[in-house]
Coordinates of N, CA, C and O and ligand atoms in Angstrom, one line a residue:
M116 N -9.6 -58.2 2.3 CA -10.6 -57.6 3.2 C -9.9 -57.0 4.5 O -9.2 -57.8 5.1
S117 N -10.1 -55.8 4.8 CA -9.5 -55.2 6.0 C -10.4 -55.5 7.2 O -11.5 -55.9 7.1
E118 N -9.8 -55.2 8.4 CA -10.6 -55.5 9.6 C -11.8 -54.5 9.7 O -12.7 -54.8 10.4
T119 N -11.7 -53.4 9.1 CA -12.8 -52.4 9.2 C -13.9 -52.7 8.1 O -14.9 -52.0 8.1
E120 N -13.6 -53.6 7.2 CA -14.6 -53.9 6.2 C -15.0 -55.4 6.3 O -14.4 -56.3 5.7
P121 N -16.0 -55.7 7.2 CA -16.4 -57.1 7.3 C -16.9 -57.7 6.0 O -17.5 -56.9 5.2
Q122 N -16.8 -59.0 5.8 CA -17.3 -59.6 4.6 C -18.8 -59.5 4.5 O -19.3 -59.2 3.4
F123 N -19.5 -59.6 5.6 CA -20.9 -59.5 5.6 C -21.4 -58.4 6.6 O -20.9 -58.4 7.7
S124 N -22.3 -57.6 6.2 CA -22.8 -56.6 7.1 C -24.4 -56.4 6.9 O -24.9 -56.9 5.9
V125 N -25.0 -55.8 7.9 CA -26.4 -55.6 7.7 C -26.8 -54.8 6.5 O -27.9 -54.8 6.0
D126 N -25.8 -54.0 6.0 CA -26.1 -53.2 4.8 C -26.3 -54.0 3.6 O -26.8 -53.5 2.6
Q127 N -25.8 -55.3 3.6 CA -26.1 -56.2 2.5 C -27.4 -56.9 2.6 O -27.9 -57.5 1.6
C128 N -28.0 -56.8 3.7 CA -29.4 -57.4 3.9 C -30.4 -56.3 3.4 O -30.2 -55.2 3.6
R129 N -31.4 -56.8 2.6 CA -32.3 -55.8 2.0 C -33.6 -56.4 1.7 O -33.8 -57.7 1.6
I130 N -34.6 -55.6 1.5 CA -35.9 -56.0 1.1 C -35.9 -56.3 -0.4 O -35.4 -55.6 -1.2
V131 N -36.4 -57.5 -0.7 CA -36.5 -58.0 -2.1 C -38.0 -58.0 -2.5 O -38.8 -58.6 -1.8
E132 N -38.3 -57.3 -3.6 CA -39.7 -57.2 -4.0 C -40.0 -58.4 -5.0 O -39.2 -58.7 -5.9
L133 N -41.0 -59.1 -4.7 CA -41.4 -60.3 -5.5 C -42.6 -59.9 -6.4 O -43.3 -58.9 -6.1
P134 N -42.7 -60.6 -7.5 CA -43.8 -60.2 -8.4 C -45.2 -60.4 -7.8 O -45.3 -61.3 -6.9
K135 N -46.1 -59.6 -8.1 CA -47.5 -59.7 -7.6 C -48.5 -59.5 -8.7 O -48.5 -58.5 -9.4
I136 N -49.3 -60.5 -9.0 CA -50.3 -60.5 -10.0 C -51.6 -60.2 -9.3 O -52.1 -61.1 -8.6
S137 N -52.1 -59.0 -9.5 CA -53.4 -58.6 -8.8 C -54.6 -59.0 -9.7 O -54.5 -58.8 -10.9
D138 N -55.6 -59.4 -9.1 CA -56.8 -59.9 -9.8 C -58.0 -59.7 -8.9 O -57.8 -59.7 -7.7
P139 N -59.2 -59.4 -9.4 CA -60.3 -59.3 -8.6 C -60.5 -60.5 -7.6 O -61.1 -60.5 -6.6
R140 N -59.9 -61.7 -8.0 CA -60.1 -62.9 -7.2 C -59.0 -63.0 -6.1 O -59.0 -63.9 -5.4
G141 N -58.1 -62.0 -6.1 CA -57.0 -62.0 -5.1 C -55.7 -61.9 -5.8 O -55.5 -61.7 -7.0
N142 N -54.6 -61.9 -5.0 CA -53.3 -61.7 -5.5 C -52.5 -63.0 -5.6 O -52.8 -63.9 -4.9
L143 N -51.6 -63.0 -6.5 CA -50.7 -64.2 -6.7 C -49.3 -63.7 -6.8 O -48.9 -62.8 -7.5
T144 N -48.4 -64.3 -6.0 CA -47.0 -64.0 -6.0 C -46.3 -65.3 -6.3 O -46.6 -66.4 -5.9
F145 N -45.2 -65.2 -7.2 CA -44.4 -66.4 -7.5 C -43.0 -66.1 -7.3 O -42.6 -64.9 -7.3
I146 N -42.2 -67.1 -7.1 CA -40.7 -67.0 -6.9 C -40.0 -68.0 -7.8 O -40.3 -69.2 -7.7
E147 N -39.2 -67.4 -8.7 CA -38.4 -68.3 -9.6 C -37.0 -68.2 -9.3 O -36.3 -67.1 -9.5
G148 N -36.4 -69.2 -8.6 CA -35.0 -69.4 -8.4 C -34.2 -68.1 -8.4 O -34.6 -67.1 -7.7
R149 N -33.2 -68.1 -9.1 CA -32.2 -66.9 -9.1 C -32.8 -65.7 -9.7 O -32.2 -64.6 -9.5
R150 N -33.9 -65.8 -10.4 CA -34.5 -64.5 -11.0 C -35.0 -63.6 -9.8 O -34.9 -62.4 -10.0
H151 N -35.5 -64.2 -8.8 CA -36.0 -63.4 -7.7 C -35.3 -63.5 -6.4 O -35.5 -62.6 -5.5
V152 N -34.5 -64.5 -6.2 CA -33.8 -64.8 -4.9 C -32.3 -64.7 -5.2 O -31.8 -65.3 -6.2
P153 N -31.5 -63.9 -4.4 CA -30.1 -63.7 -4.7 C -29.2 -64.9 -4.3 O -28.1 -64.7 -4.0
F154 N -29.8 -66.1 -4.3 CA -29.0 -67.3 -4.1 C -29.8 -68.5 -4.5 O -31.0 -68.4 -4.7
D155 N -29.2 -69.7 -4.7 CA -30.0 -70.9 -5.0 C -30.5 -71.5 -3.7 O -29.8 -71.7 -2.8
F156 N -31.8 -71.7 -3.7 CA -32.3 -72.2 -2.4 C -32.6 -73.7 -2.5 O -33.0 -74.3 -3.5
Q157 N -32.3 -74.4 -1.4 CA -32.4 -75.8 -1.3 C -33.4 -76.3 -0.2 O -33.6 -77.5 0.0
R158 N -33.9 -75.3 0.5 CA -34.8 -75.7 1.6 C -35.9 -74.6 1.8 O -35.5 -73.4 1.7
V159 N -37.1 -75.0 2.2 CA -38.1 -74.0 2.6 C -38.6 -74.5 4.0 O -38.8 -75.7 4.2
Y160 N -38.7 -73.6 4.9 CA -39.4 -73.9 6.1 C -40.3 -72.7 6.6 O -40.1 -71.6 6.0
Y161 N -41.2 -73.0 7.5 CA -42.1 -71.9 7.9 C -42.5 -72.0 9.3 O -42.5 -73.1 9.9
L162 N -42.6 -70.8 9.9 CA -43.0 -70.7 11.3 C -44.5 -70.3 11.3 O -44.9 -69.4 10.6
Y163 N -45.3 -70.9 12.2 CA -46.7 -70.6 12.3 C -47.2 -71.0 13.6 O -46.5 -71.6 14.4
D164 N -48.4 -70.6 14.0 CA -48.9 -70.8 15.3 C -47.9 -70.2 16.4 O -47.7 -70.9 17.4
V165 N -47.3 -69.1 16.1 CA -46.4 -68.5 17.0 C -47.2 -67.9 18.1 O -48.0 -67.0 17.9
P166 N -47.0 -68.3 19.4 CA -47.8 -67.7 20.5 C -47.5 -66.2 20.7 O -46.4 -65.7 20.3
D167 N -48.5 -65.5 21.2 CA -48.3 -64.1 21.4 C -47.1 -63.8 22.3 O -46.9 -64.5 23.3
G168 N -46.2 -62.9 21.9 CA -45.1 -62.6 22.7 C -43.9 -63.4 22.5 O -42.8 -63.1 23.0
A169 N -44.0 -64.5 21.7 CA -42.9 -65.4 21.5 C -41.8 -64.8 20.6 O -42.1 -63.9 19.7
E170 N -40.6 -65.2 20.8 CA -39.5 -64.7 19.9 C -38.8 -65.9 19.2 O -38.7 -66.9 19.8
R171 N -38.5 -65.7 18.0 CA -37.8 -66.8 17.2 C -36.4 -66.3 16.8 O -36.1 -65.1 17.0
G172 N -35.6 -67.1 16.2 CA -34.3 -66.7 15.8 C -33.4 -66.8 17.0 O -33.4 -67.8 17.8
G173 N -32.6 -65.7 17.2 CA -31.7 -65.7 18.4 C -30.4 -66.6 18.0 O -30.0 -67.4 18.8
H174 N -30.0 -66.4 16.8 CA -28.8 -67.1 16.3 C -28.3 -66.4 15.0 O -29.0 -65.6 14.4
A175 N -27.1 -66.8 14.6 CA -26.6 -66.4 13.3 C -26.2 -67.7 12.5 O -26.0 -68.7 13.2
H176 N -26.0 -67.6 11.2 CA -25.5 -68.7 10.4 C -24.2 -68.4 9.9 O -23.8 -67.3 9.5
K177 N -23.4 -69.4 9.8 CA -22.0 -69.3 9.3 C -22.0 -69.0 7.8 O -21.2 -68.2 7.3
A178 N -22.8 -69.8 7.1 CA -22.7 -69.7 5.6 C -24.0 -69.6 4.9 O -24.1 -69.4 3.7
L179 N -25.1 -69.7 5.7 CA -26.5 -69.8 5.1 C -27.0 -68.4 4.6 O -26.9 -67.5 5.4
H180 N -27.5 -68.4 3.4 CA -28.3 -67.2 2.9 C -29.8 -67.5 3.1 O -30.2 -68.7 2.9
Q181 N -30.5 -66.5 3.4 CA -32.0 -66.7 3.6 C -32.8 -65.6 3.1 O -32.3 -64.4 3.0
L182 N -34.0 -65.9 2.6 CA -35.0 -64.9 2.3 C -36.2 -65.2 3.2 O -36.8 -66.3 3.2
I183 N -36.6 -64.2 4.0 CA -37.6 -64.3 5.0 C -38.9 -63.6 4.4 O -38.8 -62.4 4.1
I184 N -40.0 -64.3 4.3 CA -41.2 -63.8 3.7 C -42.4 -63.9 4.6 O -42.7 -65.0 5.1
P185 N -43.1 -62.8 4.9 CA -44.3 -62.9 5.7 C -45.5 -63.4 4.8 O -46.1 -62.6 4.1
M186 N -45.7 -64.6 4.8 CA -46.8 -65.2 4.0 C -48.2 -64.7 4.4 O -49.1 -64.5 3.6
S187 N -48.3 -64.4 5.8 CA -49.5 -63.9 6.3 C -49.2 -63.1 7.6 O -48.3 -63.4 8.3
G188 N -50.0 -62.0 7.8 CA -49.7 -61.3 9.0 C -48.4 -60.5 9.0 O -47.9 -60.2 7.9
S189 N -47.9 -60.2 10.2 CA -46.7 -59.4 10.2 C -45.8 -59.8 11.4 O -46.3 -60.5 12.3
F190 N -44.6 -59.4 11.3 CA -43.6 -59.6 12.4 C -42.4 -58.7 12.2 O -42.3 -58.2 11.1
D191 N -41.6 -58.6 13.2 CA -40.4 -57.7 13.1 C -39.1 -58.6 13.1 O -39.1 -59.6 13.8
V192 N -38.1 -58.1 12.4 CA -36.9 -58.8 12.3 C -35.8 -57.8 12.7 O -35.6 -56.8 12.1
M193 N -35.0 -58.2 13.7 CA -33.8 -57.3 14.1 C -32.6 -58.1 13.6 O -32.4 -59.2 13.8
L194 N -31.8 -57.3 12.8 CA -30.5 -57.9 12.3 C -29.3 -57.2 12.9 O -29.4 -55.9 13.2
D195 N -28.3 -57.9 13.2 CA -27.1 -57.4 13.9 C -25.9 -58.0 13.3 O -25.7 -59.3 13.4
D196 N -25.0 -57.2 12.8 CA -23.7 -57.8 12.3 C -22.6 -57.7 13.3 O -21.4 -57.9 12.9
G197 N -22.9 -57.3 14.5 CA -21.8 -57.2 15.5 C -21.3 -55.7 15.7 O -20.7 -55.4 16.6
R198 N -21.7 -54.9 14.7 CA -21.3 -53.5 14.7 C -22.5 -52.6 14.6 O -22.6 -51.5 15.1
K199 N -23.5 -53.1 13.8 CA -24.6 -52.3 13.5 C -25.9 -53.1 13.5 O -25.8 -54.3 13.2
K200 N -27.0 -52.5 13.9 CA -28.3 -53.2 14.0 C -29.2 -52.6 13.0 O -29.2 -51.3 12.8
K201 N -30.1 -53.4 12.5 CA -31.2 -52.8 11.6 C -32.5 -53.6 11.9 O -32.5 -54.8 12.1
Q202 N -33.6 -52.8 11.9 CA -34.9 -53.4 12.3 C -35.8 -53.3 11.0 O -35.8 -52.3 10.4
F203 N -36.5 -54.4 10.7 CA -37.4 -54.4 9.6 C -38.8 -54.9 10.1 O -38.8 -55.8 10.9
Q204 N -39.8 -54.3 9.6 CA -41.1 -54.8 9.8 C -41.6 -55.5 8.5 O -41.6 -54.8 7.4
L205 N -41.9 -56.8 8.6 CA -42.3 -57.5 7.4 C -43.8 -57.7 7.5 O -44.3 -58.3 8.4
D206 N -44.6 -57.2 6.5 CA -46.0 -57.3 6.6 C -46.7 -57.3 5.2 O -47.9 -57.2 5.1
R207 N -45.9 -57.5 4.2 CA -46.5 -57.7 2.8 C -45.9 -59.0 2.2 O -44.7 -59.1 2.1
S208 N -46.8 -59.8 1.7 CA -46.4 -61.1 1.2 C -45.6 -61.1 0.0 O -45.1 -62.1 -0.4
N209 N -45.5 -60.0 -0.7 CA -44.7 -59.9 -1.9 C -43.4 -59.1 -1.7 O -42.7 -58.7 -2.6
F210 N -43.0 -59.0 -0.4 CA -41.7 -58.4 0.0 C -41.0 -59.3 1.0 O -41.6 -59.6 2.0
G211 N -39.8 -59.8 0.6 CA -39.1 -60.6 1.5 C -37.8 -59.9 2.0 O -37.4 -58.9 1.4
L212 N -37.2 -60.4 3.0 CA -36.0 -59.8 3.6 C -34.8 -60.8 3.3 O -34.8 -61.9 3.8
Y213 N -33.9 -60.3 2.5 CA -32.7 -61.2 2.3 C -31.7 -61.0 3.4 O -31.4 -59.8 3.8
V214 N -31.3 -62.1 4.0 CA -30.3 -62.0 5.1 C -29.1 -62.8 4.7 O -29.2 -64.1 4.4
C215 N -27.9 -62.2 4.7 CA -26.7 -62.8 4.3 C -26.1 -63.6 5.5 O -26.6 -63.5 6.6
P216 N -25.0 -64.4 5.3 CA -24.4 -65.1 6.4 C -23.8 -64.2 7.4 O -23.6 -63.0 7.2
L217 N -23.6 -64.7 8.6 CA -22.9 -64.0 9.7 C -23.7 -62.8 10.2 O -23.1 -61.7 10.5
I218 N -25.0 -62.9 10.2 CA -25.9 -61.9 10.8 C -26.7 -62.5 11.9 O -27.4 -63.5 11.7
W219 N -26.6 -61.9 13.1 CA -27.5 -62.3 14.2 C -28.8 -61.8 13.9 O -29.0 -60.7 13.5
R220 N -29.9 -62.7 14.1 CA -31.3 -62.2 13.9 C -32.2 -62.6 15.0 O -32.0 -63.7 15.6
E221 N -33.1 -61.7 15.2 CA -34.2 -62.0 16.2 C -35.5 -61.6 15.6 O -35.6 -60.5 15.1
L222 N -36.5 -62.5 15.6 CA -37.8 -62.3 15.1 C -38.8 -62.2 16.2 O -38.8 -63.0 17.1
H223 N -39.6 -61.1 16.2 CA -40.5 -60.9 17.3 C -41.7 -60.1 16.8 O -41.9 -59.8 15.7
S224 N -42.7 -59.9 17.8 CA -43.9 -59.1 17.5 C -44.7 -59.8 16.4 O -45.2 -59.1 15.5
F225 N -44.8 -61.1 16.5 CA -45.6 -61.8 15.5 C -47.1 -61.5 15.7 O -47.6 -61.6 16.8
S226 N -47.8 -61.1 14.6 CA -49.2 -60.9 14.8 C -50.0 -62.2 14.8 O -49.4 -63.3 14.4
S227 N -51.2 -62.2 15.4 CA -51.9 -63.5 15.5 C -52.1 -64.1 14.1 O -52.5 -63.4 13.2
G228 N -51.8 -65.4 14.0 CA -52.1 -66.1 12.8 C -51.0 -65.8 11.7 O -51.2 -66.3 10.6
S229 N -49.9 -65.2 12.0 CA -48.9 -64.9 11.0 C -48.1 -66.1 10.6 O -48.0 -67.0 11.4
V230 N -47.6 -66.1 9.4 CA -46.8 -67.2 8.9 C -45.6 -66.6 8.3 O -45.6 -65.7 7.5
C231 N -44.4 -67.1 8.8 CA -43.1 -66.7 8.3 C -42.5 -67.8 7.5 O -42.2 -68.9 8.0
M232 N -42.3 -67.6 6.2 CA -41.7 -68.6 5.3 C -40.3 -68.2 5.1 O -40.0 -67.0 4.8
V233 N -39.4 -69.1 5.1 CA -38.0 -68.9 4.9 C -37.4 -69.7 3.7 O -37.6 -71.0 3.8
L234 N -36.8 -69.1 2.7 CA -36.1 -69.9 1.7 C -34.6 -69.9 2.2 O -34.1 -68.8 2.5
A235 N -34.0 -71.0 2.1 CA -32.6 -71.1 2.7 C -31.7 -71.8 1.6 O -32.1 -72.6 0.8
S236 N -30.4 -71.3 1.6 CA -29.5 -71.7 0.5 C -29.0 -73.1 0.7 O -28.3 -73.7 -0.2
N237 N -29.3 -73.7 1.9 CA -28.8 -75.1 2.1 C -29.7 -75.9 3.0 O -30.6 -75.3 3.6
T238 N -29.5 -77.2 3.1 CA -30.3 -78.0 3.9 C -29.9 -77.7 5.4 O -28.9 -77.1 5.7
Y239 N -30.8 -78.2 6.3 CA -30.5 -77.9 7.7 C -29.2 -78.6 8.2 O -29.0 -79.7 8.0
D240 N -28.4 -77.8 8.9 CA -27.2 -78.2 9.5 C -26.9 -77.5 10.8 O -26.6 -76.3 10.7
E241 N -27.0 -78.1 11.9 CA -26.9 -77.5 13.2 C -25.4 -76.9 13.3 O -25.2 -75.9 14.0
A242 N -24.5 -77.5 12.6 CA -23.1 -77.0 12.7 C -22.9 -75.6 12.0 O -21.9 -75.0 12.2
D243 N -23.9 -75.2 11.3 CA -23.9 -73.9 10.6 C -24.4 -72.8 11.5 O -24.3 -71.6 11.1
Y244 N -24.8 -73.1 12.7 CA -25.4 -72.1 13.6 C -24.3 -71.5 14.6 O -23.5 -72.3 15.1
Y245 N -24.4 -70.2 14.9 CA -23.9 -69.7 16.2 C -25.1 -69.4 17.0 O -26.0 -68.6 16.7
R246 N -25.3 -70.1 18.1 CA -26.4 -69.9 19.0 C -26.1 -69.1 20.2 O -26.9 -68.7 21.0
D247 N -24.8 -68.8 20.4 CA -24.3 -68.0 21.5 C -23.8 -66.7 21.0 O -22.9 -66.6 20.1
Y248 N -24.4 -65.6 21.5 CA -24.1 -64.3 20.9 C -22.6 -63.9 21.1 O -22.0 -63.4 20.2
S249 N -22.0 -64.3 22.3 CA -20.6 -64.0 22.6 C -19.7 -64.8 21.6 O -18.7 -64.2 21.1
E250 N -20.1 -66.0 21.3 CA -19.3 -66.8 20.4 C -19.4 -66.2 19.0 O -18.4 -66.2 18.2
F251 N -20.6 -65.7 18.6 CA -20.8 -65.1 17.3 C -19.9 -63.8 17.2 O -19.2 -63.7 16.2
L252 N -19.9 -63.0 18.3 CA -19.0 -61.8 18.2 C -17.6 -62.2 18.1 O -16.8 -61.5 17.3
R253 N -17.1 -63.2 18.9 CA -15.7 -63.6 18.8 C -15.4 -64.1 17.4 O -14.3 -63.8 16.8
A254 N -16.3 -64.8 16.8 CA -16.1 -65.4 15.5 C -15.9 -64.3 14.4 O -15.1 -64.5 13.4
I255 N -16.7 -63.3 14.5 CA -16.5 -62.2 13.5 C -15.5 -61.1 13.9 O -15.4 -60.1 13.2
G256 N -14.8 -61.4 15.0 CA -13.8 -60.5 15.4 C -14.3 -59.2 16.1 O -13.5 -58.2 16.2
G257 N -15.5 -59.3 16.6 CA -16.0 -58.1 17.3 C -15.8 -58.3 18.8 O -14.9 -59.0 19.2
Q258 N -16.6 -57.6 19.6 CA -16.5 -57.7 21.1 C -17.5 -58.7 21.6 O -18.6 -58.9 21.0
P259 N -17.3 -59.4 22.7 CA -16.1 -59.3 23.5 C -15.1 -60.4 23.0 O -15.6 -61.4 22.4
Ligands
TYD357 P1 -34.3 -72.8 14.9 O1 -33.5 -72.6 13.6 O2 -33.6 -72.5 16.2 O3 -35.7 -72.0 14.8 P2 -35.9 -70.4 14.7 O4 -34.7 -69.7 14.1 O5 -37.1 -70.3 13.8 O6 -36.2 -69.9 16.0 O7 -34.8 -74.3 14.9 C1 -35.7 -74.8 15.9 C2 -35.6 -76.3 15.9 O8 -36.0 -76.9 14.7 C3 -34.1 -76.8 16.1 O9 -34.2 -77.9 17.0 C4 -33.6 -77.2 14.8 C5 -34.9 -77.6 14.1 N1 -34.9 -77.3 12.6 C6 -34.8 -78.4 11.7 O10 -34.8 -79.6 12.1 N2 -34.8 -78.1 10.4 C7 -34.9 -76.8 9.9 O11 -34.9 -76.6 8.7 C8 -34.9 -75.8 10.9 C9 -35.0 -74.3 10.4 C10 -34.9 -76.0 12.2

Protein backbone atom coordinates (compact mmCIF):
# COMPACT_ATOMS: atom_id res chain seq x y z
CA MET A 1 0.00 0.00 0.00
CA SER A 2 1.47 3.35 -0.98
CA GLU A 3 1.05 6.56 1.00
CA THR A 4 -1.32 7.88 -1.66
CA GLU A 5 -3.58 4.84 -1.41
CA PRO A 6 -5.00 4.57 2.09
CA GLN A 7 -6.20 1.16 3.19
CA PHE A 8 -9.66 2.53 3.91
CA SER A 9 -11.41 5.45 2.26
CA VAL A 10 -14.89 6.93 2.10
CA ASP A 11 -15.14 5.47 -1.39
CA GLN A 12 -15.38 2.01 0.20
CA CYS A 13 -18.36 3.15 2.27
CA ARG A 14 -21.57 2.56 0.38
CA ILE A 15 -25.30 2.19 0.54
CA VAL A 16 -26.37 -1.44 0.94
CA GLU A 17 -29.85 -2.41 -0.21
CA LEU A 18 -31.66 -4.88 2.01
CA PRO A 19 -34.55 -7.09 0.91
CA LYS A 20 -38.03 -5.62 1.26
CA ILE A 21 -41.16 -7.73 1.18
CA SER A 22 -44.07 -5.43 0.47
CA ASP A 23 -47.55 -6.45 1.49
CA PRO A 24 -50.87 -4.62 1.96
CA ARG A 25 -50.21 -5.15 5.69
CA GLY A 26 -46.90 -3.30 5.53
CA ASN A 27 -43.29 -3.91 4.62
CA LEU A 28 -40.89 -6.51 5.98
CA THR A 29 -37.09 -6.33 5.75
CA PHE A 30 -34.73 -9.04 6.90
CA ILE A 31 -30.96 -9.25 7.29
CA GLU A 32 -29.09 -12.52 6.93
CA GLY A 33 -25.46 -12.41 8.07
CA ARG A 34 -22.94 -12.30 5.26
CA ARG A 35 -25.60 -12.52 2.57
CA HIS A 36 -26.62 -8.91 3.16
CA VAL A 37 -23.89 -7.44 5.37
CA PRO A 38 -20.26 -7.23 4.16
CA PHE A 39 -18.88 -8.48 7.51
CA ASP A 40 -19.85 -10.82 10.33
CA PHE A 41 -21.71 -8.86 12.97
CA GLN A 42 -21.44 -9.51 16.68
CA ARG A 43 -23.34 -6.57 18.10
CA VAL A 44 -26.48 -4.53 17.46
CA TYR A 45 -27.15 -1.17 19.08
CA TYR A 46 -29.58 1.62 18.37
CA LEU A 47 -30.00 5.31 18.96
CA TYR A 48 -33.45 6.65 19.75
CA ASP A 49 -35.11 9.57 21.53
CA VAL A 50 -32.39 11.75 20.00
CA PRO A 51 -33.25 15.35 20.95
CA ASP A 52 -33.79 17.94 18.24
CA GLY A 53 -30.42 19.32 17.09
CA ALA A 54 -28.32 16.66 18.82
CA GLU A 55 -25.30 15.15 17.09
CA ARG A 56 -23.97 11.63 17.56
CA GLY A 57 -20.77 9.94 16.47
CA GLY A 58 -17.81 12.29 16.42
CA HIS A 59 -15.29 9.49 16.36
CA ALA A 60 -13.62 6.86 14.19
CA HIS A 61 -12.99 3.18 14.80
CA LYS A 62 -9.67 1.45 14.39
CA ALA A 63 -10.96 -1.92 13.21
CA LEU A 64 -14.76 -1.94 13.48
CA HIS A 65 -17.01 -2.36 10.45
CA GLN A 66 -20.56 -1.07 10.76
CA LEU A 67 -23.83 -1.00 8.89
CA ILE A 68 -26.01 1.98 9.86
CA ILE A 69 -29.74 1.55 9.19
CA PRO A 70 -32.51 4.12 9.65
CA MET A 71 -35.17 1.92 11.25
CA SER A 72 -37.50 4.90 11.44
CA GLY A 73 -37.38 8.53 10.35
CA SER A 74 -34.24 10.04 8.88
CA PHE A 75 -30.82 11.44 9.73
CA ASP A 76 -27.66 12.49 7.95
CA VAL A 77 -24.24 10.86 8.17
CA MET A 78 -21.02 12.68 7.31
CA LEU A 79 -18.04 10.42 6.62
CA ASP A 80 -14.44 11.64 6.51
CA ASP A 81 -11.34 9.56 5.76
CA GLY A 82 -8.98 12.48 6.44
CA ARG A 83 -8.72 13.34 2.75
CA LYS A 84 -12.27 13.31 1.49
CA LYS A 85 -15.72 13.75 3.00
CA LYS A 86 -19.02 12.26 1.91
CA GLN A 87 -22.51 13.03 3.14
CA PHE A 88 -25.40 10.57 3.15
CA GLN A 89 -29.04 11.04 4.02
CA LEU A 90 -30.52 7.85 5.43
CA ASP A 91 -34.31 7.73 5.28
CA ARG A 92 -35.37 4.30 4.03
CA SER A 93 -35.43 1.31 6.36
CA ASN A 94 -34.29 -1.13 3.67
CA PHE A 95 -31.14 0.83 2.85
CA GLY A 96 -28.14 0.83 5.20
CA LEU A 97 -24.80 2.60 5.04
CA TYR A 98 -21.71 0.40 5.27
CA VAL A 99 -18.85 2.18 7.07
CA CYS A 100 -15.40 0.59 6.98
CA PRO A 101 -12.72 1.13 9.69
CA LEU A 102 -10.72 4.36 10.02
CA ILE A 103 -13.54 6.65 8.95
CA TRP A 104 -14.51 9.65 11.07
CA ARG A 105 -18.32 9.90 11.25
CA GLU A 106 -20.81 12.46 12.45
CA LEU A 107 -24.55 11.80 12.60
CA HIS A 108 -26.90 14.76 12.68
CA SER A 109 -30.28 16.18 11.61
CA PHE A 110 -32.23 13.37 13.28
CA SER A 111 -35.94 13.67 12.54
CA SER A 112 -38.33 13.49 15.46
CA GLY A 113 -38.84 9.88 16.58
CA SER A 114 -36.09 8.52 14.34
CA VAL A 115 -34.28 5.32 15.24
CA CYS A 116 -30.75 4.52 14.06
CA MET A 117 -29.79 0.86 14.27
CA VAL A 118 -26.16 -0.18 13.87
CA LEU A 119 -24.79 -3.64 13.15
CA ALA A 120 -21.16 -3.86 14.29
CA SER A 121 -18.45 -6.39 13.52
CA ASN A 122 -17.32 -6.67 17.12
CA THR A 123 -18.41 -6.18 20.69
CA TYR A 124 -17.99 -2.79 22.36
CA ASP A 125 -14.36 -1.85 23.03
CA GLU A 126 -13.45 1.72 23.97
CA ALA A 127 -9.85 1.01 22.89
CA ASP A 128 -11.11 0.70 19.31
CA TYR A 129 -12.15 4.39 19.23
CA TYR A 130 -10.38 7.53 18.05
CA ARG A 131 -12.38 10.23 19.81
CA ASP A 132 -9.97 13.06 19.05
CA TYR A 133 -9.96 14.25 15.42
CA SER A 134 -6.30 15.35 15.48
CA GLU A 135 -5.28 11.97 16.88
CA PHE A 136 -7.29 10.27 14.14
CA LEU A 137 -5.55 12.32 11.45
CA ARG A 138 -2.14 11.56 12.92
CA ALA A 139 -2.96 7.84 13.07
CA ILE A 140 -3.90 7.67 9.38
CA GLY A 141 -0.92 9.76 8.39
CA GLY A 142 -2.91 12.82 7.44
CA GLN A 143 -2.76 16.38 8.78
CA PRO A 144 -1.85 17.70 11.28
P1 LIG B 1 -20.70 6.33 21.42
O1 LIG B 1 -20.15 5.22 20.59
O2 LIG B 1 -19.83 7.52 21.66
O3 LIG B 1 -22.09 6.82 20.81
P2 LIG B 1 -22.42 7.49 19.39
O4 LIG B 1 -21.38 7.09 18.42
O5 LIG B 1 -23.74 6.96 19.05
O6 LIG B 1 -22.53 8.94 19.58
O7 LIG B 1 -21.16 5.71 22.81
C1 LIG B 1 -21.83 6.47 23.81
C2 LIG B 1 -21.62 5.77 25.14
O8 LIG B 1 -22.21 4.48 25.13
C3 LIG B 1 -20.15 5.59 25.49
O9 LIG B 1 -20.02 5.80 26.91
C4 LIG B 1 -19.89 4.14 25.19
C5 LIG B 1 -21.23 3.48 25.40
N1 LIG B 1 -21.46 2.33 24.50
C6 LIG B 1 -21.50 1.06 25.05
O10 LIG B 1 -21.34 0.84 26.26
N2 LIG B 1 -21.74 0.01 24.20
C7 LIG B 1 -21.93 0.18 22.87
O11 LIG B 1 -22.15 -0.79 22.11
C8 LIG B 1 -21.84 1.51 22.33
C9 LIG B 1 -22.04 1.77 20.87
C10 LIG B 1 -21.62 2.55 23.19
